[in-house]
Structure formats: structure tokens, C-alpha cells
Coordinates of C-alpha atoms and ligand atoms in Angstrom, one line a residue:
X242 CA 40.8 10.0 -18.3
X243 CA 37.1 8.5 -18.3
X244 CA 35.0 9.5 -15.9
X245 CA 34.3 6.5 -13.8
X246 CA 30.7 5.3 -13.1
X247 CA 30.9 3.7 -9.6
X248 CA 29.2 4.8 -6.3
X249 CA 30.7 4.6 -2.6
X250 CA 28.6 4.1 0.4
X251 CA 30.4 5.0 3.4
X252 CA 29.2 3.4 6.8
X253 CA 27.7 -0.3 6.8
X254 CA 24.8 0.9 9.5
X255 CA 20.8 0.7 8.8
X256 CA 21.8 3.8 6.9
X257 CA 24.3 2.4 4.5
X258 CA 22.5 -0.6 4.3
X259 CA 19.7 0.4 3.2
X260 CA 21.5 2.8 0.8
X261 CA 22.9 -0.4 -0.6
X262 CA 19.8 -2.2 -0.9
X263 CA 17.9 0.9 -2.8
X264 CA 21.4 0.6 -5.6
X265 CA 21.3 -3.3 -6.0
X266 CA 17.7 -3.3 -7.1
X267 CA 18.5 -0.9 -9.6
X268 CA 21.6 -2.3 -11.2
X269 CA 24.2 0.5 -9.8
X270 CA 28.0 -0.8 -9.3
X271 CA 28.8 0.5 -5.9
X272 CA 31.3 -0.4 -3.5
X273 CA 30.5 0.0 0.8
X274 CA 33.1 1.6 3.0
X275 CA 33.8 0.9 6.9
X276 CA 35.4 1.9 9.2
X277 CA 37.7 -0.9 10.4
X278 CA 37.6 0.7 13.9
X279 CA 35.5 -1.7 16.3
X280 CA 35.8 0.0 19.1
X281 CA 33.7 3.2 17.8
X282 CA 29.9 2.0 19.5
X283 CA 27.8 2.4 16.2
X284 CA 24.1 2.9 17.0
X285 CA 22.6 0.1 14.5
X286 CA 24.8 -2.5 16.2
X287 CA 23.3 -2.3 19.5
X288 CA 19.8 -0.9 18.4
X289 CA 16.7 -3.1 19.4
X290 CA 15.5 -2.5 16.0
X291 CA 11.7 -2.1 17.4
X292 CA 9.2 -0.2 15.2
X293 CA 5.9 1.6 16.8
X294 CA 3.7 4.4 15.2
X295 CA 2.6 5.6 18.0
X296 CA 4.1 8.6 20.1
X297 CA 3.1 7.5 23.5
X298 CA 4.0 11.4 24.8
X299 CA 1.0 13.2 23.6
X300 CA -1.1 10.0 22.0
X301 CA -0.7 10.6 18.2
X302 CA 1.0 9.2 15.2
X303 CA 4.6 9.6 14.8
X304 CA 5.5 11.4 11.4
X305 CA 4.7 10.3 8.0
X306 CA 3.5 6.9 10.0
X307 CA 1.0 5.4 7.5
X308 CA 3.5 5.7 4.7
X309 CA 6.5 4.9 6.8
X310 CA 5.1 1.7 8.4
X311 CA 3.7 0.8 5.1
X312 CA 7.8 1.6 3.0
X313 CA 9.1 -0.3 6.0
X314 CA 7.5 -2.9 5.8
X315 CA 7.9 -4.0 2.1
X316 CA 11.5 -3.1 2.6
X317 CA 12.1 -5.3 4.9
X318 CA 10.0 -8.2 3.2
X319 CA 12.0 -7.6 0.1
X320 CA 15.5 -8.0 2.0
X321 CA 14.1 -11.2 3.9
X322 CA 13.3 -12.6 0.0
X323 CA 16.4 -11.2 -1.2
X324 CA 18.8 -12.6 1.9
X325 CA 16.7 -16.1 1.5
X326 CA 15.7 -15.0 5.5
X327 CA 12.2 -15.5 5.1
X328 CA 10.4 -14.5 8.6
X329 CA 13.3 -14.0 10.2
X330 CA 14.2 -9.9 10.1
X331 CA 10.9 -8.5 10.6
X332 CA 8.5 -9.4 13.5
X333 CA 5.4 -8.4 15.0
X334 CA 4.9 -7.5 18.4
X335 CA 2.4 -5.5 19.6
X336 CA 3.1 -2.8 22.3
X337 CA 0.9 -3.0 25.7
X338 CA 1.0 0.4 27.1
X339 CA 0.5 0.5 30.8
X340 CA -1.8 3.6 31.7
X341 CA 0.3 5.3 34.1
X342 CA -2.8 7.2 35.3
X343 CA -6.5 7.7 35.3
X344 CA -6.4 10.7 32.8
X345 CA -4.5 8.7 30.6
X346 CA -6.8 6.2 30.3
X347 CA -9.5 8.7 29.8
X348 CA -7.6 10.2 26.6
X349 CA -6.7 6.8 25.2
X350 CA -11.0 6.0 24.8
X351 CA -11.5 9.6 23.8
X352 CA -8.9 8.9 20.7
X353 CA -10.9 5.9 19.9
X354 CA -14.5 7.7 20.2
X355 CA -13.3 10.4 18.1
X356 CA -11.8 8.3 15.8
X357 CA -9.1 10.3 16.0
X358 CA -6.1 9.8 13.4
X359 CA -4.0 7.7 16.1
X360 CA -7.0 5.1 16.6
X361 CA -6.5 3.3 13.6
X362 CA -3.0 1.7 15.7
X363 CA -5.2 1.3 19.2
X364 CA -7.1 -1.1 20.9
X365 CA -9.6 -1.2 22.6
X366 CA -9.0 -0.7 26.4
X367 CA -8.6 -3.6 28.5
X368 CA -7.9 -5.1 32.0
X369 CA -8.3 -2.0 34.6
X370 CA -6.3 -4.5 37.4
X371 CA -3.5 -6.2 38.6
X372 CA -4.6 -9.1 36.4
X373 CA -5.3 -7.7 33.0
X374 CA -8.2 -9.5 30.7
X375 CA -5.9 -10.5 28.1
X376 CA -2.8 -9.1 29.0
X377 CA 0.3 -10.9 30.6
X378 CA -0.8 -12.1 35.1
X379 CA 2.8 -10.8 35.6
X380 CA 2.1 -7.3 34.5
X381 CA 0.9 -4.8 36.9
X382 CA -1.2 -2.2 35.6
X383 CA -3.7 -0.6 37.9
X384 CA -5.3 1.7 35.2
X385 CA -5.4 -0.3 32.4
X386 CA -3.6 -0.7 29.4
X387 CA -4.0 -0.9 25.8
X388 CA -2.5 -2.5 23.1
X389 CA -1.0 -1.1 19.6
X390 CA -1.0 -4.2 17.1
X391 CA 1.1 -3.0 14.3
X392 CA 4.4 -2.4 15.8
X393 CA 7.0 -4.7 15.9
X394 CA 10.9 -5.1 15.5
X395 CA 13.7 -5.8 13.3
X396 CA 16.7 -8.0 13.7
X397 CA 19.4 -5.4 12.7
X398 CA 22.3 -7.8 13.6
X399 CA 21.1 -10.4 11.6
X400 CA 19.8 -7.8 9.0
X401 CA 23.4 -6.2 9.0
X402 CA 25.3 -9.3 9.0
X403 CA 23.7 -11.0 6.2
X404 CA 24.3 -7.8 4.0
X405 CA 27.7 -7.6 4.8
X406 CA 28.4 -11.1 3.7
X407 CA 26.1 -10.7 0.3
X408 CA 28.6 -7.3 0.0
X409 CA 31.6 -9.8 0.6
X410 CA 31.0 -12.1 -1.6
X411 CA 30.4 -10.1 -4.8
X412 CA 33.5 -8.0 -3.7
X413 CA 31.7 -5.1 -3.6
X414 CA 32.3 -5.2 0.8
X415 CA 36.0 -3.1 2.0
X416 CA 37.2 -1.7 5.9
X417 CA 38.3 1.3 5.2
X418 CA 38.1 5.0 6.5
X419 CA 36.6 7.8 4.4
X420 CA 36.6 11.8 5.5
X421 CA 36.2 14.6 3.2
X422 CA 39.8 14.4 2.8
X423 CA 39.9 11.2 1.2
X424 CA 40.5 11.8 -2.6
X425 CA 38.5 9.2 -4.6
X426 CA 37.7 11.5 -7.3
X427 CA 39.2 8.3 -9.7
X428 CA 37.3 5.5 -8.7
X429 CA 34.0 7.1 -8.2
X430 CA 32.2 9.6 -9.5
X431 CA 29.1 9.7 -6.4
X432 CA 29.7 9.2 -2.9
X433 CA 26.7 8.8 -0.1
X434 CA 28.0 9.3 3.3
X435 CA 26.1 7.4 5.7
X436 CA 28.5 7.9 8.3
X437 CA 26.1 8.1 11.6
X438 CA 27.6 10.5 14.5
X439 CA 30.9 9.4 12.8
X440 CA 30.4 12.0 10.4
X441 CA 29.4 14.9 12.6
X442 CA 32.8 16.8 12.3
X443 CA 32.9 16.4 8.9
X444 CA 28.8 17.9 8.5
X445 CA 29.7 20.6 10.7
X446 CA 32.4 21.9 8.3
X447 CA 29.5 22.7 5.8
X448 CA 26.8 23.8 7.9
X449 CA 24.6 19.7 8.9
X450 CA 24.7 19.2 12.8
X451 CA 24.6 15.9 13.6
X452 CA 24.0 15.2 17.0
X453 CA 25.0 11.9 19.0
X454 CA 22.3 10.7 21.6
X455 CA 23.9 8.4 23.8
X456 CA 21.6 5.1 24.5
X457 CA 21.8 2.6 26.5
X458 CA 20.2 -1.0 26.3
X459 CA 20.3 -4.3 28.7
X460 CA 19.7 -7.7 27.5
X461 CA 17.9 -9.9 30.2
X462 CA 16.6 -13.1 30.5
X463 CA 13.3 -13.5 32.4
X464 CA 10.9 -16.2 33.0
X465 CA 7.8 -13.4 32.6
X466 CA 5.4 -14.2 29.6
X467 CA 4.5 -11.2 27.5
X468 CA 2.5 -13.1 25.3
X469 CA 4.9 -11.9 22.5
X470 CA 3.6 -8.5 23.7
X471 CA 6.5 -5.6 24.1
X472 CA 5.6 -3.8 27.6
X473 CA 6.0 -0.1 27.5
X474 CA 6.4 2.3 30.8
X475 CA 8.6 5.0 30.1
X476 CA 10.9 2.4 29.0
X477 CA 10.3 -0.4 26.8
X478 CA 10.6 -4.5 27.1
X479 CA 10.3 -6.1 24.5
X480 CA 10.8 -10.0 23.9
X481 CA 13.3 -11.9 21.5
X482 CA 12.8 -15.5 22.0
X483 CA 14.4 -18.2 24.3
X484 CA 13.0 -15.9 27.6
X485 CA 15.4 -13.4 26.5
X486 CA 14.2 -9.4 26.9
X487 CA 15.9 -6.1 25.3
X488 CA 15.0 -3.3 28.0
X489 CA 15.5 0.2 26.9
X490 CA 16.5 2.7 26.5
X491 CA 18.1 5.6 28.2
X492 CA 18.8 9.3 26.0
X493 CA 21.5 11.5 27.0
X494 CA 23.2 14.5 24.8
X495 CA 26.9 16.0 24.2
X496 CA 28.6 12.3 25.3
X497 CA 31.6 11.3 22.9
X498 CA 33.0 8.4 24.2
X499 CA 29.6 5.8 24.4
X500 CA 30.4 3.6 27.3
X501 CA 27.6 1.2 29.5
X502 CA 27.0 3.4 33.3
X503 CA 25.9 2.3 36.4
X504 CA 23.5 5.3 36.1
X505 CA 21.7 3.6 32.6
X506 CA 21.5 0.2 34.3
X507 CA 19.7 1.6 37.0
X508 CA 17.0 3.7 35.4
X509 CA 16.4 1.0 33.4
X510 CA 15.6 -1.4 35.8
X511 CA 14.0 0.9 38.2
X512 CA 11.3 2.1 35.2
X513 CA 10.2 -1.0 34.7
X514 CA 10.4 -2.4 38.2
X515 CA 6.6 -1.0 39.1
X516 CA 4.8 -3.1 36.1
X517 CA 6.9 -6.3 36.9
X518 CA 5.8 -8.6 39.9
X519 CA 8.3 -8.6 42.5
X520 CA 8.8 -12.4 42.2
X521 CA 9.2 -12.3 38.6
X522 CA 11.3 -8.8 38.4
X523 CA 13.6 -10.2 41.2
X524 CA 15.1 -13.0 38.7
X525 CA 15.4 -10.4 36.3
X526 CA 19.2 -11.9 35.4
X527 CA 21.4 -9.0 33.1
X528 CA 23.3 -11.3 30.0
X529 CA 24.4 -7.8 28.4
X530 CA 24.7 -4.2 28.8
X531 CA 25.2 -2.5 26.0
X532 CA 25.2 1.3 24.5
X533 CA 25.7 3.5 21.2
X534 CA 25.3 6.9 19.9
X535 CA 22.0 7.6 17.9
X536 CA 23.0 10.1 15.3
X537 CA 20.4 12.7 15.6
X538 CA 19.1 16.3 13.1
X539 CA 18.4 19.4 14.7
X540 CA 14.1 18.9 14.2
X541 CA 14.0 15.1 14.4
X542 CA 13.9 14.4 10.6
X543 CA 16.2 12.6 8.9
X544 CA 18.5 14.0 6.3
X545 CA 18.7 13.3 2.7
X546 CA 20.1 14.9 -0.2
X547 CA 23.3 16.2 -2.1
X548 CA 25.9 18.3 0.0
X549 CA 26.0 21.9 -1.0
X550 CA 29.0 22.5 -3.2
X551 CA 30.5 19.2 -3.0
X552 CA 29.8 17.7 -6.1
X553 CA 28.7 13.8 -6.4
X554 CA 28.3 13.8 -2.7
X555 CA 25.4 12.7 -0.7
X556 CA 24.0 11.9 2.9
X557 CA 21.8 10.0 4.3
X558 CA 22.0 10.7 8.2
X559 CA 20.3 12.0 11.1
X560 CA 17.5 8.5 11.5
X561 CA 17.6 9.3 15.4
X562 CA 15.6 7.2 17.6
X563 CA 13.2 5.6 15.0
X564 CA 15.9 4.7 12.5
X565 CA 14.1 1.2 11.6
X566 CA 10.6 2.9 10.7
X567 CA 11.8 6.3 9.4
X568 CA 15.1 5.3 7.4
X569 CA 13.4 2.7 4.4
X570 CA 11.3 5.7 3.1
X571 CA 14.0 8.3 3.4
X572 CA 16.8 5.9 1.6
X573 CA 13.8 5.3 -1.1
X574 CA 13.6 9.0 -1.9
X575 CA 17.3 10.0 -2.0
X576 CA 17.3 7.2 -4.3
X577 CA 15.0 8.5 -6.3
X578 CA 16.3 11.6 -6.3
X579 CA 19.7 10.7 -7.6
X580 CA 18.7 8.5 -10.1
X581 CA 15.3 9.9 -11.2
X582 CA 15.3 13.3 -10.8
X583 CA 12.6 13.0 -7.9
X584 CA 12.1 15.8 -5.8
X585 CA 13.3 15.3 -2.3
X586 CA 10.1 16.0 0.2
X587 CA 11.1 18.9 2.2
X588 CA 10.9 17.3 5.2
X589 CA 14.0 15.2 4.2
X590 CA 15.7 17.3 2.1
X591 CA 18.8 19.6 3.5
X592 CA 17.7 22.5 1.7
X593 CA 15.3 22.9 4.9
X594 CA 18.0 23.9 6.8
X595 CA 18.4 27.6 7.6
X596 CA 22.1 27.0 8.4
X597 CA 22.2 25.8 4.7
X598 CA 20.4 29.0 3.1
X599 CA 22.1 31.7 5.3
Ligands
FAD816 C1 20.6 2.0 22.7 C2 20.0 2.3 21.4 C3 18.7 1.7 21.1 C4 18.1 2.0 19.9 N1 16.9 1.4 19.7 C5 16.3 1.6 18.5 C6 15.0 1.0 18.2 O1 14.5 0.2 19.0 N2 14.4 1.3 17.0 C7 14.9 2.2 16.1 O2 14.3 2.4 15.1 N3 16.1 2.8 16.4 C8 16.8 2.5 17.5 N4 18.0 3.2 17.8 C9 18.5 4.1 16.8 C10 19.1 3.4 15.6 O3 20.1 2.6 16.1 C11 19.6 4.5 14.6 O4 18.6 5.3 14.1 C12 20.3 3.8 13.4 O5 21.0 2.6 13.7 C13 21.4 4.8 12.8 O6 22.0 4.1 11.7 P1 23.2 4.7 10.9 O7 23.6 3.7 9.9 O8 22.8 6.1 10.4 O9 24.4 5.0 11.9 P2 25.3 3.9 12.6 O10 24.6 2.7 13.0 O11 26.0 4.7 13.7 O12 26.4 3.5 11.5 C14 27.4 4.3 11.1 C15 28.4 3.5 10.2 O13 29.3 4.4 9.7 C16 30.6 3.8 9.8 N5 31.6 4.8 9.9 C17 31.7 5.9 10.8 N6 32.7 6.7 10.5 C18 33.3 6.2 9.5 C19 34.5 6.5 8.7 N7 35.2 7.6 9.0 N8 34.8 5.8 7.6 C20 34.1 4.7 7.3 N9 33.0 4.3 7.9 C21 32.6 5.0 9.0 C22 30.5 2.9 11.0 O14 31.5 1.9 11.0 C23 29.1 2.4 10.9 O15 29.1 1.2 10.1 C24 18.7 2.9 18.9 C25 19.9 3.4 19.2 C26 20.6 3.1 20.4 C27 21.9 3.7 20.7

């Protein structure tokens, strides 16, 4: 029997997607599983898609950021060209961080004195009142703020859904189920399992955890004018268009079952609620409340790479909470891998993995 020379992509998340985008630019003939179950709450379907390389926590660059935000964004340019979406899948919006104290106004000008390697995403430190210099009158922020210009966010939905129907219409697009137990040996000769938290009993078997981080998001419409801005206080607002506002989002471990709480919708609302003039934050009206389980690696890198002693089998998994900045690069260099031999960096790359090497 000939060997056949087809590739499956299993799960039609950012993941998959971007899997899918990294074959059709080089020719491959692949096919794209998934799962026909709806119900299952998928983290790139409800996923504000916002970008930011900044780690507010300790005031530094997120991983890999100049290289990630620099992948991301020609990926994303490429697909809006590709998908005849021009402007419409990647936006800017910068992040105003509201100082929560004194100190941390202090540490934000001492990064930009020292020209530390985070100030080349910060600016300069404005308004110290209720009324910011150039930020938003219906923003309280007592200590300040400042603002990081590159970040931004993605329409995954519309990202997603305008794949899909490319896949469709070249045929290449099914609903179907795949485990390990799936024999497909026939019709394809390399599988990548982009699978999300929908493959964590599965990894497990061979040694990957994937963990599920349950997340909550609200959609809301307000009246407030962020000047395009996304506001940041523990939780993050960030505006669509139309006076509609994702607010997000909550983290919570070892849940199965991804359902909207009363709990989420509450410490969502109540972050925010100190930045927010009263009048403004008491129109707040809630369209949607909506939640999904980030599928998450044991040291907050993504995985790439082939699966030990499965032959022709590959995964890309494990984009956690920054899925939309960290996943372009990482689906760039499984690709390369597969196809040109590239070395996977280690920080990717499964072989990183004690539970792997034991
Ligand atoms: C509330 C919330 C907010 C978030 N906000 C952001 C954000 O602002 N920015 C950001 O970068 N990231 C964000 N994330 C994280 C982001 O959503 C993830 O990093 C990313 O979407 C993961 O994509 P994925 O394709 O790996 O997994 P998923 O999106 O979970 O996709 C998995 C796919 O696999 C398919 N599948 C599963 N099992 C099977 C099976 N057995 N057979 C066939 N197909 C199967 C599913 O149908 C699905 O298509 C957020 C997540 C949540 C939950």
C-alpha cells in the first residue's frame, strides 16, 4: 500500500488554526479535525484575543516579547491579506495601567530612567488625579497611570470563522472526533494534535500535563470613553466598538465542567468598580457572560514538538493565558521543525520536560 502524504490537524482553536495557516503557505495537503461537540467551552471561542508585552506583576517584559509581538504581528497581517479582512483582525489599543499605589508609580519612572528593558513598551507617566491629562474624565486614578502603546487585540471569532469557511470550501474542513485510539494510519501519514484541554487525558497517558484554567469573561455595554484605550486594574476592560466592553478575566484551576458563576461575575465587576465613576459604572448593562478553559503547561510555555514514540504525531498545546501573542511564533517553529529540520528552541520543545526524560 503507498504511504499516504496527507496531514491532520486536530482542534479548529487559535492552535489548529494557526497550525493550518503555517501548512497552506507551504503547499502541504492537510485536512482539520473537530470536535462536533458544542457544548465543550473551548478557550479561543470566548477569548478576548487582547495582546500586551508587558507583565504588569513585577513591571517587565513577558517572554520572548520583542520577537513574539514582532511573529504576531506579521501573522496576523498575513491572514487579514490572505482572508481579504484587511484591518479587521488585528487592532491596536493601548493599555492605561491605573497605578494602584504610590510605590508603583515610583517603579514605573525608575524603569523609564534606567532604561530598563520594559521601557521600550511604556510611557511616560501622566495624570496623578481624578482627571487624568490625557487619559479618559471617567477614569479614576489617584496615582497616576501610564500607558503601554503596542498592545492591542485580535478578533478570534472573526479570525476562526473566516478560516473555517476558507477550510470548507476547499474541502479540506470535517466535525469529527480524534483520540489516540483513532486509527488513521491510512489516510495520513502526520498528525498535529492541537486539541486544547481537550487533549489532557490523552497527554497524560505519555507523560504532557495539560492543565485547564477556567476563565471567565462579561461582555458589557457602557457609555464610558476609553479613548480606544483598554483600562487595566487587576482585571482588564478593553473596548470593541459600538460602546461595547469585554471585562476580564477570572483564573481558577482543577474545574472540568466550564460553566459562567455568580462568583466570576462578581469579581469582575467589583475589580473594576474603584477606577469607574459611579455614574458611569452604575449603567454598566451585562449583554454576555461567558467562560472557557485555557489549556495551560506546567512552566507557562507552550508546547511544541513530536510525541515521544508515537510516530508522525505532533502537538501544539499548552498557549495559556497569552495564546494570541505566544502561539504565532511557537506554530512557526513546529513548522519548521517538521518540514525543515529546524531545531525546536528549548523553551518550546517537549524534550524540556523532566516527566519526558525520566
Ligand atoms: C475567559 C478567557 C479569556 C481569555 N483571554 C485571552 C486574551 O485576551 N488573550 C489571549 O492571548 N488569550 C486569552 N485566553 C487564552 C486563549 O483563549 C488560549 O490561549 C487559546 O485560545 C488556546 O487555543 P487552543 O486552540 O490551543 O485551544 P482551544 O481554543 O480550547 O481549542 C481546542 C480545539 O480542539 C477541538 N477538540 C477538542 N477535543 C477534540 C477531539 N477529541 N476531537 C476533535 N477536536 C477536538 C475543539 O473543538 C477546539 O476546536 C483566554 C481564555 C479564556 C478562557
Amino acid at each position: 500500500m503507498q504511504t499516504p502524504n496527507r496531514t491532520l490537524i486536530v482542534g479548529a482553536g487559535l492552535s489548529g488554526i494557526l497550525m493550518a495557516w503555517e501548512l497552506e503557505k507551504r503547499g502541504v495537503d492537510y485536512e482539520v479535525w473537530q470536535s462536533p461537540d458544542s457544548s465543550l467551552n473551548f478557550a479561543s471561542r470566548v477569548a478576548a484575543g487582547m495582546f500586551n508585552p508587558v507583565s504588569f506583576k513585577r513591571l517587565v517584559s513577558v517572554w520572548n516579547a520583542v520577537e513574539h509581538m514582532e511573529i504576531m504581528r506579521k501573522t496576523y497581517l498575513e491572514l487579514e491579506e490572505f482572508l481579504n479582512l484587511k484591518g479587521a483582525i488585528l487592532h491596536s489599543s493601548p493599555i492605561l495601567r491605573v497605578f494602584p499605589n504610590a510605590q508603583y508609580r515610583d517603579l514605573w519612572a525608575k524603569r523609564l530612567d534606567d532604561a530598563h528593558e520594559v521601557s521600550i513598551w511604556l510611557n511616560e507617566i501622566d495624570g496623578v488625579a481624578d482627571v487624568g491629562k490625557e487619559g479618559p474624565e471617567e477614569i479614576i486614578a489617584p496615582f497616576g497611570f501610564g500607558i503601554v502603546r503596542d498592545a492591542g487585540w485580535v478578533d478570534l471569532p472573526l479570525l476562526l470563522n473566516s478560516f473555517n469557511s476558507h477550510l470548507q470550501s476547499k474541502g479540506r474542513f470535517f466535525a469529527n472526533d480524534w483520540s489516540f485510539n483513532t486509527q488513521t494510519n491510512d489516510t495520513f501519514n502526520r498528525i498535529i494534535d492541537c486539541r486544547g484541554v481537550g487533549a489532557s487525558s490523552d497527554l497524560a497517558s505519555v507523560g504532557i500535563k495539560v492543565q485547564a484554567d477556567h476563565g471567565e469573561v462579561l461582555t458589557l455595554r457602557s457609555r464610558l470613553d476609553t479613548k480606544g484605550m483598554c483600562i487595566n486594574r487587576v482585571k482588564w476592560l478593553l473596548p470593541r466598538g459600538d460602546s461595547v466592553f469585554k471585562l476580564g478575566a477570572t483564573y481558577k484551576w482543577n474545574i472540568e465542567q466550564s460553566a459562567p458563576t455568580d462568583e466570576g461575575r462578581t469579581e469582575l465587576l467589583s475589580s473594576i468598580r474603584p477606577i469607574i465613576s459611579p455614574e458611569v459604572f452604575d449603567e454598566f448593562e451585562v449583554l454576555n457572560h461567558e467562560s472557557g478553559l485555557r489549556p495551560a503547561s506546567t512552566d507557562r510555555r507552550p508546547y511544541a514538538g513530536p510525541v515521544p514514540g508515537n510516530d508522525g504525531l505532533f502537538i501544539l498545546n499548552g498557549l495559556g493565558t497569552r495564546g494570541v501573542l505566544v502561539g504565532p511564533a511557537t506554530a512557526a517553529h513546529l513548522a519548521n521543525h517538521m518540514f525543515d529540520g529546524t531545531p525546536l528552541p528549548q523553551d518550546v520543545s517537549l524534550a524540556r520536560l523532566k516527566s519526558l526524560r525520566d
